[in-house]
Amino acid sequence: MGIRLIVEVLASAPEALTHREKLLLVVLAEDANDDTRVTWNSVERPEVLRGAKLSRSQLYAVLKSLIAKGALEKLAAGQKNGAAKYKIQRFAQAQSPGIPDTDAPPQCPDSPDTDAPQRPENPDTDGSGQRPENADTDPSQCQEIRDVSVPESGTPTPLNPSSTTPSASKQESQPAAGLDYGIPEAARPLVDGLTAAGVTVRWPFKGDGWFPVLALIQKSGVPAMVDHAVKAAARTPIESAKYFLKGWSELPPLPSPGAERPPLRAVSGGWQPYQNPADHSVYQNGF
């Protein structure tokens, strides 16, 4: 289990996959072996259904679609003593160095711009009203003719002062609401938790790059991830949140719903602190 296979799925999965299919493939990649690309555990685990946001019936429909599109292969069916095994296929690398981009740029050197007015030997013949030799003849903008809508103070008079001016000033005074700065809503508790704990790092994830973080939040929960990051930051200076991905991937999953802490064995008489014996003769035996 690791991040390498997740990143490969995000970067190279077939374009024909839907968002739901790609999210399930990311969740399966988090559980699969990086080398063999085969899943370890059952695909019906609550962690898989919760991470892919699917019901059990929807899960098998999406798995069937992934197999049909060549992104997944079923190696073995589920048995009484073993879970079904699925293998994530190897994808073709998009935009690899050996395959140049075939999109011809419109301004390539061997295809000069043929628009005559823009070529050096053909001056622009458009008689613009803003050229130095052609002064602006709009009387409302001439310096010698003052705009009657602007009083001597230089402040324009609004058309409807009672309605537009207060609302405009109110909008300018209020900060823009709902700014997420590119951070998904599900990842905001993790970002805020690290910042509140004094771990200020960069979050260089964009778009689909947030999928591994969201999958790990679904798997291990925000408190465990924040605790791990605080301990790691106490040992060494850290600049980017990508540093935590490997450690986060090794955290245990959240306990199953309804799981209870095992009861501890009670000690008769309760715990008592140790006290030296009052009879000093016990030390004569070598104790």
mmCIF file of C-alpha atoms in Angstrom:
data_model
loop_
_atom_site.group_PDB
_atom_site.id
_atom_site.type_symbol
_atom_site.label_atom_id
_atom_site.label_comp_id
_atom_site.label_asym_id
_atom_site.label_seq_id
_atom_site.Cartn_x
_atom_site.Cartn_y
_atom_site.Cartn_z
ATOM 1 C CA MET A 1 0.000 0.000 0.000
ATOM 2 C CA GLY A 2 1.280 3.460 -0.866
ATOM 3 C CA ILE A 3 0.841 6.686 -2.702
ATOM 4 C CA ARG A 4 2.621 5.795 -5.959
ATOM 5 C CA LEU A 5 -0.266 3.751 -7.392
ATOM 6 C CA ILE A 6 -2.798 6.407 -6.370
ATOM 7 C CA VAL A 7 -0.820 9.105 -8.187
ATOM 8 C CA GLU A 8 -0.566 6.867 -11.271
ATOM 9 C CA VAL A 9 -4.332 6.365 -11.325
ATOM 10 C CA LEU A 10 -4.941 10.105 -11.021
ATOM 11 C CA ALA A 11 -2.466 10.985 -13.765
ATOM 12 C CA SER A 12 -2.966 8.192 -16.310
ATOM 13 C CA ALA A 13 -6.401 6.607 -15.857
ATOM 14 C CA PRO A 14 -8.458 6.400 -19.084
ATOM 15 C CA GLU A 15 -10.294 9.582 -20.011
ATOM 16 C CA ALA A 16 -13.478 7.540 -20.525
ATOM 17 C CA LEU A 17 -13.866 6.972 -16.764
ATOM 18 C CA THR A 18 -16.577 8.884 -14.942
ATOM 19 C CA HIS A 19 -15.876 10.747 -11.702
ATOM 20 C CA ARG A 20 -17.497 7.913 -9.696
ATOM 21 C CA GLU A 21 -15.422 5.243 -11.474
ATOM 22 C CA LYS A 22 -12.186 7.199 -11.005
ATOM 23 C CA LEU A 23 -12.883 7.771 -7.285
ATOM 24 C CA LEU A 24 -13.485 4.029 -6.721
ATOM 25 C CA LEU A 25 -10.277 3.234 -8.623
ATOM 26 C CA VAL A 26 -8.360 5.635 -6.328
ATOM 27 C CA VAL A 27 -9.804 3.894 -3.227
ATOM 28 C CA LEU A 28 -8.839 0.469 -4.605
ATOM 29 C CA ALA A 29 -5.345 1.777 -5.444
ATOM 30 C CA GLU A 30 -4.899 2.841 -1.815
ATOM 31 C CA ASP A 31 -5.527 -0.787 -0.754
ATOM 32 C CA ALA A 32 -3.537 -2.461 -3.564
ATOM 33 C CA ASN A 33 0.109 -3.513 -3.634
ATOM 34 C CA ASP A 34 2.244 -1.001 -5.567
ATOM 35 C CA ASP A 35 4.207 -3.731 -7.357
ATOM 36 C CA THR A 36 1.590 -6.404 -8.131
ATOM 37 C CA ARG A 37 -1.282 -3.855 -8.411
ATOM 38 C CA VAL A 38 -3.577 -6.459 -6.768
ATOM 39 C CA THR A 39 -5.970 -5.533 -3.936
ATOM 40 C CA TRP A 40 -5.351 -6.992 -0.481
ATOM 41 C CA ASN A 41 -8.734 -6.861 1.228
ATOM 42 C CA SER A 42 -12.411 -7.241 0.380
ATOM 43 C CA VAL A 43 -13.972 -4.552 -1.806
ATOM 44 C CA GLU A 44 -17.110 -4.718 0.363
ATOM 45 C CA ARG A 45 -15.375 -3.239 3.407
ATOM 46 C CA PRO A 46 -17.110 -0.184 4.937
ATOM 47 C CA GLU A 47 -13.948 1.854 4.272
ATOM 48 C CA VAL A 48 -14.273 1.215 0.523
ATOM 49 C CA LEU A 49 -17.987 2.022 0.381
ATOM 50 C CA ARG A 50 -17.507 5.156 2.483
ATOM 51 C CA GLY A 51 -14.449 6.346 0.541
ATOM 52 C CA ALA A 52 -16.056 5.780 -2.882
ATOM 53 C CA LYS A 53 -19.439 7.123 -1.678
ATOM 54 C CA LEU A 54 -21.275 4.057 -3.014
ATOM 55 C CA SER A 55 -23.841 1.583 -1.774
ATOM 56 C CA ARG A 56 -23.153 -2.155 -2.051
ATOM 57 C CA SER A 57 -25.346 -2.499 -5.170
ATOM 58 C CA GLN A 58 -23.751 0.558 -6.789
ATOM 59 C CA LEU A 59 -20.290 -0.816 -5.987
ATOM 60 C CA TYR A 60 -20.660 -3.865 -8.209
ATOM 61 C CA ALA A 61 -22.161 -1.810 -11.032
ATOM 62 C CA VAL A 62 -19.137 0.510 -11.008
ATOM 63 C CA LEU A 63 -16.719 -2.449 -10.754
ATOM 64 C CA LYS A 64 -18.366 -4.020 -13.802
ATOM 65 C CA SER A 65 -17.997 -0.743 -15.709
ATOM 66 C CA LEU A 66 -14.294 -0.425 -14.765
ATOM 67 C CA ILE A 67 -13.658 -3.963 -16.014
ATOM 68 C CA ALA A 68 -15.511 -3.244 -19.272
ATOM 69 C CA LYS A 69 -13.408 -0.114 -19.861
ATOM 70 C CA GLY A 70 -10.138 -1.969 -19.307
ATOM 71 C CA ALA A 71 -9.136 -0.157 -16.119
ATOM 72 C CA LEU A 72 -9.622 -3.147 -13.785
ATOM 73 C CA GLU A 73 -9.270 -6.922 -14.020
ATOM 74 C CA LYS A 74 -10.965 -9.492 -11.765
ATOM 75 C CA LEU A 75 -8.428 -12.189 -10.881
ATOM 76 C CA ALA A 76 -10.432 -14.327 -8.453
ATOM 77 C CA ALA A 77 -13.984 -14.466 -7.171
ATOM 78 C CA GLY A 78 -14.755 -14.219 -3.492
ATOM 79 C CA GLN A 79 -14.695 -17.487 -1.547
ATOM 80 C CA LYS A 80 -15.741 -18.519 1.930
ATOM 81 C CA ASN A 81 -12.220 -18.111 3.260
ATOM 82 C CA GLY A 82 -10.923 -15.460 0.908
ATOM 83 C CA ALA A 83 -11.914 -12.129 -0.621
ATOM 84 C CA ALA A 84 -12.204 -11.432 -4.342
ATOM 85 C CA LYS A 85 -9.016 -10.134 -5.957
ATOM 86 C CA TYR A 86 -8.901 -7.263 -8.431
ATOM 87 C CA LYS A 87 -5.888 -5.989 -10.383
ATOM 88 C CA ILE A 88 -5.488 -2.383 -11.544
ATOM 89 C CA GLN A 89 -4.360 -2.372 -15.152
ATOM 90 C CA ARG A 90 -1.299 -0.497 -16.381
ATOM 91 C CA PHE A 91 -2.185 2.705 -18.196
ATOM 92 C CA ALA A 92 -0.544 4.411 -21.128
ATOM 93 C CA GLN A 93 1.375 7.518 -20.035
ATOM 94 C CA ALA A 94 -0.313 10.584 -21.484
ATOM 95 C CA GLN A 95 1.978 13.298 -22.909
ATOM 96 C CA SER A 96 5.094 11.155 -22.441
ATOM 97 C CA PRO A 97 8.400 12.670 -23.692
ATOM 98 C CA GLY A 98 8.560 10.217 -26.619
ATOM 99 C CA ILE A 99 5.198 11.368 -28.007
ATOM 100 C CA PRO A 100 5.310 15.053 -28.956
ATOM 101 C CA ASP A 101 2.264 17.219 -28.670
ATOM 102 C CA THR A 102 0.524 17.201 -32.067
ATOM 103 C CA ASP A 103 -1.419 20.379 -31.451
ATOM 104 C CA ALA A 104 0.226 22.861 -33.825
ATOM 105 C CA PRO A 105 0.524 26.277 -32.151
ATOM 106 C CA PRO A 106 -1.175 29.011 -34.166
ATOM 107 C CA GLN A 107 1.869 31.314 -33.936
ATOM 108 C CA CYS A 108 4.646 28.870 -34.894
ATOM 109 C CA PRO A 109 7.755 30.536 -36.480
ATOM 110 C CA ASP A 110 7.261 28.974 -39.930
ATOM 111 C CA SER A 111 3.673 30.260 -40.148
ATOM 112 C CA PRO A 112 3.877 34.060 -39.827
ATOM 113 C CA ASP A 113 0.806 36.089 -39.182
ATOM 114 C CA THR A 114 -0.667 37.076 -42.537
ATOM 115 C CA ASP A 115 -2.872 39.813 -41.224
ATOM 116 C CA ALA A 116 -1.632 42.756 -43.313
ATOM 117 C CA PRO A 117 -2.357 45.602 -40.820
ATOM 118 C CA GLN A 118 -0.099 43.882 -38.228
ATOM 119 C CA ARG A 119 2.942 43.293 -40.452
ATOM 120 C CA PRO A 120 5.882 45.766 -40.144
ATOM 121 C CA GLU A 121 5.795 46.777 -43.823
ATOM 122 C CA ASN A 122 2.078 47.514 -43.695
ATOM 123 C CA PRO A 123 1.241 50.296 -41.251
ATOM 124 C CA ASP A 124 -2.086 50.205 -39.510
ATOM 125 C CA THR A 125 -4.536 52.183 -41.639
ATOM 126 C CA ASP A 126 -7.321 52.181 -39.121
ATOM 127 C CA GLY A 127 -8.088 55.775 -38.347
ATOM 128 C CA SER A 128 -8.330 55.465 -34.602
ATOM 129 C CA GLY A 129 -9.836 58.251 -32.607
ATOM 130 C CA GLN A 130 -7.097 57.760 -30.012
ATOM 131 C CA ARG A 131 -4.134 58.465 -32.316
ATOM 132 C CA PRO A 132 -2.103 61.586 -31.415
ATOM 133 C CA GLU A 133 -2.990 63.376 -34.657
ATOM 134 C CA ASN A 134 -6.707 62.686 -34.177
ATOM 135 C CA ALA A 135 -7.926 64.359 -31.061
ATOM 136 C CA ASP A 136 -11.000 63.038 -29.307
ATOM 137 C CA THR A 137 -13.923 65.087 -30.571
ATOM 138 C CA ASP A 138 -16.420 63.893 -28.004
ATOM 139 C CA PRO A 139 -17.494 67.180 -26.396
ATOM 140 C CA SER A 140 -18.388 65.519 -23.111
ATOM 141 C CA GLN A 141 -14.725 64.507 -22.640
ATOM 142 C CA CYS A 142 -13.109 67.785 -23.750
ATOM 143 C CA GLN A 143 -11.369 69.665 -20.959
ATOM 144 C CA GLU A 144 -12.960 72.975 -21.875
ATOM 145 C CA ILE A 145 -16.496 71.534 -21.606
ATOM 146 C CA ARG A 146 -17.155 70.325 -18.059
ATOM 147 C CA ASP A 147 -19.391 67.296 -17.525
ATOM 148 C CA VAL A 148 -22.533 68.603 -15.856
ATOM 149 C CA SER A 149 -22.975 65.287 -14.009
ATOM 150 C CA VAL A 150 -19.762 66.024 -12.070
ATOM 151 C CA PRO A 151 -19.999 68.872 -9.548
ATOM 152 C CA GLU A 152 -17.178 71.267 -8.750
ATOM 153 C CA SER A 153 -15.934 68.876 -6.056
ATOM 154 C CA GLY A 154 -15.080 66.272 -8.762
ATOM 155 C CA THR A 155 -17.350 63.559 -7.348
ATOM 156 C CA PRO A 156 -19.939 62.218 -9.851
ATOM 157 C CA THR A 157 -23.557 62.389 -8.757
ATOM 158 C CA PRO A 158 -25.206 58.901 -8.757
ATOM 159 C CA LEU A 159 -28.427 58.452 -10.677
ATOM 160 C CA ASN A 160 -30.249 57.110 -7.614
ATOM 161 C CA PRO A 161 -28.343 58.057 -4.462
ATOM 162 C CA SER A 162 -30.926 56.603 -2.056
ATOM 163 C CA SER A 163 -30.705 53.046 -3.477
ATOM 164 C CA THR A 164 -27.402 52.442 -5.248
ATOM 165 C CA THR A 165 -24.901 54.288 -3.065
ATOM 166 C CA PRO A 166 -25.580 52.535 0.313
ATOM 167 C CA SER A 167 -25.663 49.058 -1.241
ATOM 168 C CA ALA A 168 -22.460 49.663 -3.184
ATOM 169 C CA SER A 169 -20.614 50.926 -0.113
ATOM 170 C CA LYS A 170 -21.954 47.988 1.909
ATOM 171 C CA GLN A 171 -20.697 45.507 -0.697
ATOM 172 C CA GLU A 172 -17.268 47.133 -0.750
ATOM 173 C CA SER A 173 -17.002 47.039 3.051
ATOM 174 C CA GLN A 174 -17.910 43.363 3.353
ATOM 175 C CA PRO A 175 -15.201 40.755 2.515
ATOM 176 C CA ALA A 176 -16.001 38.112 -0.061
ATOM 177 C CA ALA A 177 -17.692 35.130 1.600
ATOM 178 C CA GLY A 178 -17.153 31.465 0.840
ATOM 179 C CA LEU A 179 -13.518 31.698 -0.286
ATOM 180 C CA ASP A 180 -12.002 28.219 -0.213
ATOM 181 C CA TYR A 181 -8.646 29.043 -1.868
ATOM 182 C CA GLY A 182 -8.846 25.819 -3.889
ATOM 183 C CA ILE A 183 -9.187 23.631 -0.766
ATOM 184 C CA PRO A 184 -12.042 21.055 -0.938
ATOM 185 C CA GLU A 185 -14.651 21.339 1.795
ATOM 186 C CA ALA A 186 -13.871 17.820 3.071
ATOM 187 C CA ALA A 187 -10.166 18.693 3.451
ATOM 188 C CA ARG A 188 -10.711 22.010 5.248
ATOM 189 C CA PRO A 189 -10.865 20.473 8.788
ATOM 190 C CA LEU A 190 -7.442 18.876 8.208
ATOM 191 C CA VAL A 191 -5.874 22.111 6.913
ATOM 192 C CA ASP A 192 -7.376 24.153 9.763
ATOM 193 C CA GLY A 193 -6.376 21.511 12.336
ATOM 194 C CA LEU A 194 -2.712 21.584 11.296
ATOM 195 C CA THR A 195 -2.623 25.380 11.209
ATOM 196 C CA ALA A 196 -4.268 25.626 14.643
ATOM 197 C CA ALA A 197 -1.692 23.155 16.001
ATOM 198 C CA GLY A 198 1.145 25.382 14.799
ATOM 199 C CA VAL A 199 2.100 23.265 11.754
ATOM 200 C CA THR A 200 2.122 25.820 8.932
ATOM 201 C CA VAL A 201 2.969 24.139 5.630
ATOM 202 C CA ARG A 202 2.254 24.588 1.939
ATOM 203 C CA TRP A 203 -0.659 22.689 0.356
ATOM 204 C CA PRO A 204 0.458 22.309 -3.280
ATOM 205 C CA PHE A 205 -2.470 20.091 -4.335
ATOM 206 C CA LYS A 206 -4.678 21.176 -7.231
ATOM 207 C CA GLY A 207 -7.796 19.573 -8.719
ATOM 208 C CA ASP A 208 -7.514 15.769 -8.725
ATOM 209 C CA GLY A 209 -4.318 16.072 -6.671
ATOM 210 C CA TRP A 210 -6.530 16.327 -3.565
ATOM 211 C CA PHE A 211 -7.927 12.787 -4.112
ATOM 212 C CA PRO A 212 -5.204 10.991 -2.076
ATOM 213 C CA VAL A 213 -5.695 13.411 0.834
ATOM 214 C CA LEU A 214 -9.488 12.971 0.746
ATOM 215 C CA ALA A 215 -9.119 9.186 0.582
ATOM 216 C CA LEU A 216 -6.804 9.205 3.604
ATOM 217 C CA ILE A 217 -9.234 11.423 5.545
ATOM 218 C CA GLN A 218 -11.989 8.889 4.851
ATOM 219 C CA LYS A 219 -9.679 6.052 5.927
ATOM 220 C CA SER A 220 -7.996 7.331 9.106
ATOM 221 C CA GLY A 221 -9.824 10.518 10.146
ATOM 222 C CA VAL A 222 -8.623 14.074 10.723
ATOM 223 C CA PRO A 223 -7.569 13.740 14.433
ATOM 224 C CA ALA A 224 -5.111 10.894 13.739
ATOM 225 C CA MET A 225 -3.648 12.721 10.724
ATOM 226 C CA VAL A 226 -3.193 15.964 12.672
ATOM 227 C CA ASP A 227 -1.542 14.087 15.570
ATOM 228 C CA HIS A 228 0.903 12.372 13.182
ATOM 229 C CA ALA A 229 1.761 15.658 11.446
ATOM 230 C CA VAL A 230 2.412 17.448 14.758
ATOM 231 C CA LYS A 231 4.796 14.682 15.900
ATOM 232 C CA ALA A 232 6.613 14.656 12.547
ATOM 233 C CA ALA A 233 6.954 18.471 12.493
ATOM 234 C CA ALA A 234 8.443 18.382 15.998
ATOM 235 C CA ARG A 235 11.318 16.209 14.739
ATOM 236 C CA THR A 236 12.272 18.093 11.555
ATOM 237 C CA PRO A 237 11.336 21.315 9.725
ATOM 238 C CA ILE A 238 8.649 20.610 7.085
ATOM 239 C CA GLU A 239 7.589 22.970 4.298
ATOM 240 C CA SER A 240 5.027 20.988 2.274
ATOM 241 C CA ALA A 241 2.068 18.823 3.279
ATOM 242 C CA LYS A 242 3.234 16.233 0.727
ATOM 243 C CA TYR A 243 5.849 15.191 3.306
ATOM 244 C CA PHE A 244 3.073 13.671 5.472
ATOM 245 C CA LEU A 245 1.462 11.510 2.732
ATOM 246 C CA LYS A 246 3.595 8.398 3.322
ATOM 247 C CA GLY A 247 3.061 8.463 7.083
ATOM 248 C CA TRP A 248 -0.655 9.164 6.697
ATOM 249 C CA SER A 249 -1.018 6.176 4.357
ATOM 250 C CA GLU A 250 0.404 3.879 7.077
ATOM 251 C CA LEU A 251 -2.068 4.994 9.773
ATOM 252 C CA PRO A 252 -4.694 2.409 10.793
ATOM 253 C CA PRO A 253 -8.240 2.777 9.466
ATOM 254 C CA LEU A 254 -11.040 4.167 11.594
ATOM 255 C CA PRO A 255 -12.741 1.567 13.810
ATOM 256 C CA SER A 256 -15.843 -0.065 12.410
ATOM 257 C CA PRO A 257 -19.170 1.483 13.444
ATOM 258 C CA GLY A 258 -20.259 0.113 16.834
ATOM 259 C CA ALA A 259 -16.774 -1.041 17.842
ATOM 260 C CA GLU A 260 -16.208 -0.660 21.600
ATOM 261 C CA ARG A 261 -13.048 -0.430 23.655
ATOM 262 C CA PRO A 262 -12.382 -3.765 25.437
ATOM 263 C CA PRO A 263 -12.969 -3.546 29.191
ATOM 264 C CA LEU A 264 -9.879 -3.444 31.397
ATOM 265 C CA ARG A 265 -9.446 -5.918 34.267
ATOM 266 C CA ALA A 266 -10.180 -4.273 37.594
ATOM 267 C CA VAL A 267 -7.580 -4.566 40.368
ATOM 268 C CA SER A 268 -8.943 -5.424 43.814
ATOM 269 C CA GLY A 269 -8.535 -2.610 46.266
ATOM 270 C CA GLY A 270 -7.655 -0.136 43.527
ATOM 271 C CA TRP A 271 -4.219 1.106 42.580
ATOM 272 C CA GLN A 272 -1.930 2.037 45.455
ATOM 273 C CA PRO A 273 1.444 3.805 45.226
ATOM 274 C CA TYR A 274 4.539 1.834 46.311
ATOM 275 C CA GLN A 275 5.803 2.382 49.862
ATOM 276 C CA ASN A 276 8.974 1.136 51.524
ATOM 277 C CA PRO A 277 8.330 -1.632 54.117
ATOM 278 C CA ALA A 278 8.215 -0.442 57.705
ATOM 279 C CA ASP A 279 10.069 -3.583 58.931
ATOM 280 C CA HIS A 280 13.738 -3.045 57.946
ATOM 281 C CA SER A 281 14.612 -6.669 58.723
ATOM 282 C CA VAL A 282 13.473 -7.652 55.227
ATOM 283 C CA TYR A 283 16.622 -6.054 53.792
ATOM 284 C CA GLN A 284 18.808 -8.553 55.684
ATOM 285 C CA ASN A 285 17.878 -11.303 53.196
ATOM 286 C CA GLY A 286 19.456 -9.406 50.312
ATOM 287 C CA PHE A 287 16.353 -7.612 49.080
#
